Coordinates of C-alpha atoms in Angstrom, one line a residue:
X1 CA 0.0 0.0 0.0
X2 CA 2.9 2.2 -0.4
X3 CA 2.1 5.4 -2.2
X4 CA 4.0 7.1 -4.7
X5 CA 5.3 10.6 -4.1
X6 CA 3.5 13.3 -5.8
X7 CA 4.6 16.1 -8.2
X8 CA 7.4 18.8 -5.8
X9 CA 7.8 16.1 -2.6
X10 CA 11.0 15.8 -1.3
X11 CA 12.6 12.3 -2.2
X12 CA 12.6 11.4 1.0
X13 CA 8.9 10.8 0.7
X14 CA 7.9 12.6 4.1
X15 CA 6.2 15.4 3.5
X16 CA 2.2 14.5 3.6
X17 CA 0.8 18.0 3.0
X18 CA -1.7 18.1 5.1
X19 CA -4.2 20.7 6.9
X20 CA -3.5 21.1 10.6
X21 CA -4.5 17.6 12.3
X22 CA -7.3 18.6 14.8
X23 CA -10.2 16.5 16.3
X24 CA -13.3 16.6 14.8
X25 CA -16.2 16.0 17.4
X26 CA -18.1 13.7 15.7
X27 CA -21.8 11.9 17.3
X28 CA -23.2 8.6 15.6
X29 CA -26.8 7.5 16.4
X30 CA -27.1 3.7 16.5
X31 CA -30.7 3.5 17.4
X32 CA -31.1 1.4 14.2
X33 CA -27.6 -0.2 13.7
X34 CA -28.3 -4.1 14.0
X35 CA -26.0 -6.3 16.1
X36 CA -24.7 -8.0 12.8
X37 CA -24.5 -5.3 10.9
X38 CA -22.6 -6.9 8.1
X39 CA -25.7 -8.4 6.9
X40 CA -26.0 -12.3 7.3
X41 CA -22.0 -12.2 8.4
X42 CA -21.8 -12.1 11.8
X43 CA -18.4 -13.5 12.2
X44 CA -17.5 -10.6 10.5
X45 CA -19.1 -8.2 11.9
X46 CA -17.4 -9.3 15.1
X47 CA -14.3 -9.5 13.9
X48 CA -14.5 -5.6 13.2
X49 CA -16.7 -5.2 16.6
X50 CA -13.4 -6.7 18.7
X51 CA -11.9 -3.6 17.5
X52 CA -14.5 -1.3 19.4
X53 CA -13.8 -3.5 22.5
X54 CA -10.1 -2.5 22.7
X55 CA -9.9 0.7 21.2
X56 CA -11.7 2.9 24.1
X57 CA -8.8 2.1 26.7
X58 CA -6.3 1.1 23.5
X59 CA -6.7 4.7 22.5
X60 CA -6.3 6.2 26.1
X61 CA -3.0 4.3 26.6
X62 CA -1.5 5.7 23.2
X63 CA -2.6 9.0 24.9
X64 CA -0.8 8.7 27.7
X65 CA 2.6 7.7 26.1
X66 CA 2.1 10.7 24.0
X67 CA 1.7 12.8 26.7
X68 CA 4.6 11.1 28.7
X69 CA 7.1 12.3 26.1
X70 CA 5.5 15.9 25.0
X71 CA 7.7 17.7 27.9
X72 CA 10.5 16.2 26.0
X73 CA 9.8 17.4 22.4
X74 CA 11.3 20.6 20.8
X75 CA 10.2 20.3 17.2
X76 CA 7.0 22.9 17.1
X77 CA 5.5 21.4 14.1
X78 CA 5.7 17.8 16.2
X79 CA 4.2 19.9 19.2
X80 CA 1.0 20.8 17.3
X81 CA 0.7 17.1 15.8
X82 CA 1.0 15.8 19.1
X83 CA -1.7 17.7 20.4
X84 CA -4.0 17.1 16.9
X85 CA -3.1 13.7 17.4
X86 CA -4.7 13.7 21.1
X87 CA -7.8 15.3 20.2
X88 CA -8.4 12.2 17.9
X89 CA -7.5 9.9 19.6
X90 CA -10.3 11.1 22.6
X91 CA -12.7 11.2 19.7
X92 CA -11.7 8.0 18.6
X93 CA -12.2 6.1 22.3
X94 CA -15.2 8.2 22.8
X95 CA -17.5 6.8 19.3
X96 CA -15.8 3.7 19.7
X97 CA -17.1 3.5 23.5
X98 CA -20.5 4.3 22.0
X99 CA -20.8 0.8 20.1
X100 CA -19.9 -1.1 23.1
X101 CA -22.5 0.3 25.3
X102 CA -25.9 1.2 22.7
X103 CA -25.3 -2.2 20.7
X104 CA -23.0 -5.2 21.9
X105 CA -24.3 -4.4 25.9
X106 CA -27.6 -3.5 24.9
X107 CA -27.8 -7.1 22.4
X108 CA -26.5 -9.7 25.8
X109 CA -23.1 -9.2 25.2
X110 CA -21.0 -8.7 28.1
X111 CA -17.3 -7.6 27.3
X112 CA -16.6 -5.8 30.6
X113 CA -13.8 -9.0 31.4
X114 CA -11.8 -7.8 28.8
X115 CA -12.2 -3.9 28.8
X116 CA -12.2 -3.7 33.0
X117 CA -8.6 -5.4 32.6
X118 CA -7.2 -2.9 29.9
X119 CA -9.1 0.1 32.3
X120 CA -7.2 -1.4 35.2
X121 CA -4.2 -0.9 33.5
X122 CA -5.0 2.6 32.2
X123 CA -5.2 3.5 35.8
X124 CA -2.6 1.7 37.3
X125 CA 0.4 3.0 34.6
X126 CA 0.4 6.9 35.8
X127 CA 1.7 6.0 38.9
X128 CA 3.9 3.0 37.8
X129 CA 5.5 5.7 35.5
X130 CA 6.0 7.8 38.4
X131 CA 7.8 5.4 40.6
X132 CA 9.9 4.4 38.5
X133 CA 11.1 7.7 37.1
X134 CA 11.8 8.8 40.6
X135 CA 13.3 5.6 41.2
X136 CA 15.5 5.4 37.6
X137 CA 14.9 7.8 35.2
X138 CA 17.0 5.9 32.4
X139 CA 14.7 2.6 32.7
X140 CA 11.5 5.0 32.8
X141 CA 13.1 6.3 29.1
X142 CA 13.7 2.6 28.5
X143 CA 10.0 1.5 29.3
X144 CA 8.5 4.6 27.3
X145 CA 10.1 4.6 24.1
X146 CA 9.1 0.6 23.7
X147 CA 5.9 1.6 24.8
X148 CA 5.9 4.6 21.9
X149 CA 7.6 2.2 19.1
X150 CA 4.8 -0.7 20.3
X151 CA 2.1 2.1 19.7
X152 CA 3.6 3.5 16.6
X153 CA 3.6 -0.8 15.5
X154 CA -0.4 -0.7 16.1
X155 CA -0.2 3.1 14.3
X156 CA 0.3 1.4 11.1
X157 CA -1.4 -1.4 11.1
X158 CA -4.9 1.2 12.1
X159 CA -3.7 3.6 9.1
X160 CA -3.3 0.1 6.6
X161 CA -6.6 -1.0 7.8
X162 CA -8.0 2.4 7.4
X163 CA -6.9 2.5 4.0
X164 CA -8.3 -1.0 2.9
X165 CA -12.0 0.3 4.4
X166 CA -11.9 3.6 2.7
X167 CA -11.4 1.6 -0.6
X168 CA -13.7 -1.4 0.0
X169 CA -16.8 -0.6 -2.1
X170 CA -17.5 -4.2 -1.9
X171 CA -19.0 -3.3 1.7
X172 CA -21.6 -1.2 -0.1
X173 CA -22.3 -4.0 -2.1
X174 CA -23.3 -6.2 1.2
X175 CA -25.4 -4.1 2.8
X176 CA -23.2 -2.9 6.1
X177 CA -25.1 -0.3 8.2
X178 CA -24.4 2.9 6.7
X179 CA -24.2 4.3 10.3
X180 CA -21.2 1.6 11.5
X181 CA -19.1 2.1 7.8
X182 CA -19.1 5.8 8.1
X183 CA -17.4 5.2 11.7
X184 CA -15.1 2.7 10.4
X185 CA -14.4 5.1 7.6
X186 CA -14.2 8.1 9.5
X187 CA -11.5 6.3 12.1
X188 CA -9.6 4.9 9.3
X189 CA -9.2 8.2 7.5
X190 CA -7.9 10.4 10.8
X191 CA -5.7 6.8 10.9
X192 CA -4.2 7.4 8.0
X193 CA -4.3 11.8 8.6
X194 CA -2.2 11.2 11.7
X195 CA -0.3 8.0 11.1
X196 CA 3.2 9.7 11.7
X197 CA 2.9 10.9 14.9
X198 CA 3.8 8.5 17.0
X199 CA 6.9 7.7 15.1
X200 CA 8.2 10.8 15.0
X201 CA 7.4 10.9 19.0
X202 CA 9.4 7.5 18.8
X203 CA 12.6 9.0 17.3
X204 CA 12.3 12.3 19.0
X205 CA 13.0 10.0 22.0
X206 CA 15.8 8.1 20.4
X207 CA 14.0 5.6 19.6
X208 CA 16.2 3.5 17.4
X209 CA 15.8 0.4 14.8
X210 CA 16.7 -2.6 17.6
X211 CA 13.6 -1.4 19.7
X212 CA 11.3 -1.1 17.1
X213 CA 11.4 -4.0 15.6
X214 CA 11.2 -5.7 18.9
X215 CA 7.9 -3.6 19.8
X216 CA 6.7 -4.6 16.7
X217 CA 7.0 -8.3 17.5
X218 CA 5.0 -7.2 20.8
X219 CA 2.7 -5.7 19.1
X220 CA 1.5 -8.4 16.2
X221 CA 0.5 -10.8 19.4
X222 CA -1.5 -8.1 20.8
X223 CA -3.2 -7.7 17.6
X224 CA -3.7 -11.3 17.1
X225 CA -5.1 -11.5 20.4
X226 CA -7.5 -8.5 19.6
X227 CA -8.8 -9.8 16.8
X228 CA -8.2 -13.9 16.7
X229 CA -9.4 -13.9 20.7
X230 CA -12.1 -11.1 20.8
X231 CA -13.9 -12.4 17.6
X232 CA -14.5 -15.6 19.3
X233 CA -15.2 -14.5 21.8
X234 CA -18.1 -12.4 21.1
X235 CA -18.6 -15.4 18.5
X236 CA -19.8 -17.2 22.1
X237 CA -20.9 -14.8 23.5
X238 CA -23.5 -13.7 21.0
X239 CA -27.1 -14.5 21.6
X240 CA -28.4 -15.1 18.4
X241 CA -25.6 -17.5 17.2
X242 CA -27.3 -20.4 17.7
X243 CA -25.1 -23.1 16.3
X244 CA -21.7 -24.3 18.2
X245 CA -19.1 -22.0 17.8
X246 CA -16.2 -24.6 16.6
X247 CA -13.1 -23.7 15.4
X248 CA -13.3 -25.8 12.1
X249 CA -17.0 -24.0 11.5
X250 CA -15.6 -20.8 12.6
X251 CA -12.5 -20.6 10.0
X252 CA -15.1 -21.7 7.2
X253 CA -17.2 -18.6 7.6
X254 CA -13.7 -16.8 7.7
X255 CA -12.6 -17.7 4.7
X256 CA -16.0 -16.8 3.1
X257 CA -15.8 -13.4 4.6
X258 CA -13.0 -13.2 3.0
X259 CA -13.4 -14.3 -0.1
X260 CA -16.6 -11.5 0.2
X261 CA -14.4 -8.8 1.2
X262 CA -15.9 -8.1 4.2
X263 CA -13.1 -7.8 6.3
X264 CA -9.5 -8.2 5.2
X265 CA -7.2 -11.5 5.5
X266 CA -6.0 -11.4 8.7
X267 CA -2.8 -13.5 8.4
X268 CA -2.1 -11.6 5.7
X269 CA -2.2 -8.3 7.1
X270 CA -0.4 -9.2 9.9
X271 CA 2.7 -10.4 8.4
X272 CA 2.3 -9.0 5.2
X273 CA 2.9 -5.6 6.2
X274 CA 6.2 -6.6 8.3
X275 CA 8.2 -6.1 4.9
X276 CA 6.8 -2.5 5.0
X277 CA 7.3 -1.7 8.7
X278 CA 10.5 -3.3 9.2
X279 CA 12.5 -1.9 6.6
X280 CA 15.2 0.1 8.5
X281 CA 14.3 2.8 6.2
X282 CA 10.4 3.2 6.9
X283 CA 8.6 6.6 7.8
X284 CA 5.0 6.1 7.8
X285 CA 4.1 9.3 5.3
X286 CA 5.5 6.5 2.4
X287 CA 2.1 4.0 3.0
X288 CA -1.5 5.1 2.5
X289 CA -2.7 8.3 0.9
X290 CA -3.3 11.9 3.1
X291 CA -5.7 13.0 -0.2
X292 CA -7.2 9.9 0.0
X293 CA -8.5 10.3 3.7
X294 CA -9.1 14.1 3.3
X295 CA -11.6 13.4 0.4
X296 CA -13.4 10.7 2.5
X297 CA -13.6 13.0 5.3
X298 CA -15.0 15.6 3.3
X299 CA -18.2 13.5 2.3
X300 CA -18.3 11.8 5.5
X301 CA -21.7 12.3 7.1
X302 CA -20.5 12.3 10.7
X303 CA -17.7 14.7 9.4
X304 CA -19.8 17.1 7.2
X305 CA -22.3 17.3 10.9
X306 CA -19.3 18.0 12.9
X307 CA -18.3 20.9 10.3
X308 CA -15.4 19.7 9.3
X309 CA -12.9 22.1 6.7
X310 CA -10.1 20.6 6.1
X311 CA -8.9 24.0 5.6

């Protein structure tokens, strides 16, 4: 999904030319968004809905290490990303929050094991930081730039996901809830928007090649977790699956999701963008498209009620 560099960019690919990154306070009404709102898919519809159950703490974690390193940031134009970049992200956890308790909680579904652990932690980590700060101020660095290089890891694989939804007009085709694709679509186009932030945070630390890679490997379990893990179990958990959720029936209706393009291959994702992230060259500005997610956001329903101008 690498982009090519337009007309005038510096060969060094990053320059994104774009507007100012700033929130934009979005609302979505889900009064009639159906639990499967992938129509007659609800595998994948919870495939994508294990997204919404880690992304409301997930997002207020990458806030935190954000805000962690901002004291030690001198680059102005970084300073204003990082503080566009918060915005978002509190948008992001906000909407995403919104799915979780007016449709999953309100069909049966009950995913307060999984988000009261990730709140715990949330909580917990300001005053871990603290300590150990006080206590040894290079292990504190230590601890935050893997925590930055694991977010910026989840960073791209959020702005390559973003990218495949914008472009999927096969979900059209299947009927998703218009309501639930402009969120997805709206997410994945800020994804994209802000997608080098965190890595510039990362090597504004001094965050170097060794670590990243090693966050990245961090990172590809969580994400397998997130969405192997969280799909079955809302796969169980749903009350209007009535036949046995087995693993064999399970990676059937996988595979025909698939092949419908209704979510992406996940194996494939997964390691197929390692090539991309690992290269010791990477910057995030050379995968996806900025015009491509400013266009989106300037027809996006939820975007167009929030006024958004990108300029």
């Amino acid at each position: 999904m690498t982009r090519p560099l337009t007309d005038g960019e510096p060969a060094s690919g990053i320059d994104e030319r774009h507007p100012p990154i700033k929130p934009r306070r979005v609302t979505f009404d889900w009064s009639a968004t159906p639990l499967h709102w992938v129509p007659g898919d609800p595998l994948a519809t919870h495939i994508i809905n294990s997204f919404h159950i880690v992304l409301p703490e997930g997002e207020k974690w990458f806030i935190q290490c954000v805000k962690d390193a901002r004291p030690y940031l001198k680059d102005e134009r970084l300073l204003e990303e990082v503080k566009g970049f918060i915005g978002q992200e509190m948008v992001h956890a906000r909407s995403h929050q919104g799915v979780l308790d007016q449709i999953l909680e309100a069909s049966g579904i009950d995913v307060s094991k999984i988000t009261d652990q990730m709140a715990k932690g949330n909580a917990e980590r300001p005053a871990q930081m603290a300590a150990l700060k006080e206590k040894n101020p290079r292990a504190w660095r230590r601890r935050l730039r893997f925590e930055l290089a694991a977010v910026a890891s989840i960073e791209h694989y959020t702005a390559v996901l973003g990218q495949w939804i914008m472009d999927n007009e096969r979900l059209e085709a299947a009927g998703v809830d218009p309501t639930m694709l402009d969120l997805l679509r709206w997410h994945g186009a800020e994804e994209v928007e802000h997608r080098s932030v965190v890595f510039d945070v990362y090597k504004a630390m001094g965050g170097g090649y060794a670590t990243r890679v090693a966050a990245w490997v961090v990172s590809l379990f969580f994400l397998y977790w997130a969405l192997i893990g969280g799909s079955l179990y809302l796969m169980k958990a749903d009350p209007t699956v009535t036949k046995r959720v087995t693993p064999l029936r399970v990676y059937r209706s996988y595979r025909r999701s698939v092949r419908l393009g209704h979510v992406p291959g996940i194996f494939k994702l997964l390691l197929g963008e390692a090539p991309v992230y690992l290269r010791p060259g990477h910057h995030p500005s050379k995968v996806c498209s900025t015009p491509r997610a400013l266009e989106y956001l300037m027809k996006s329903p939820a975007a167009q009620a929030a006024g958004y101008d990108p300029y």
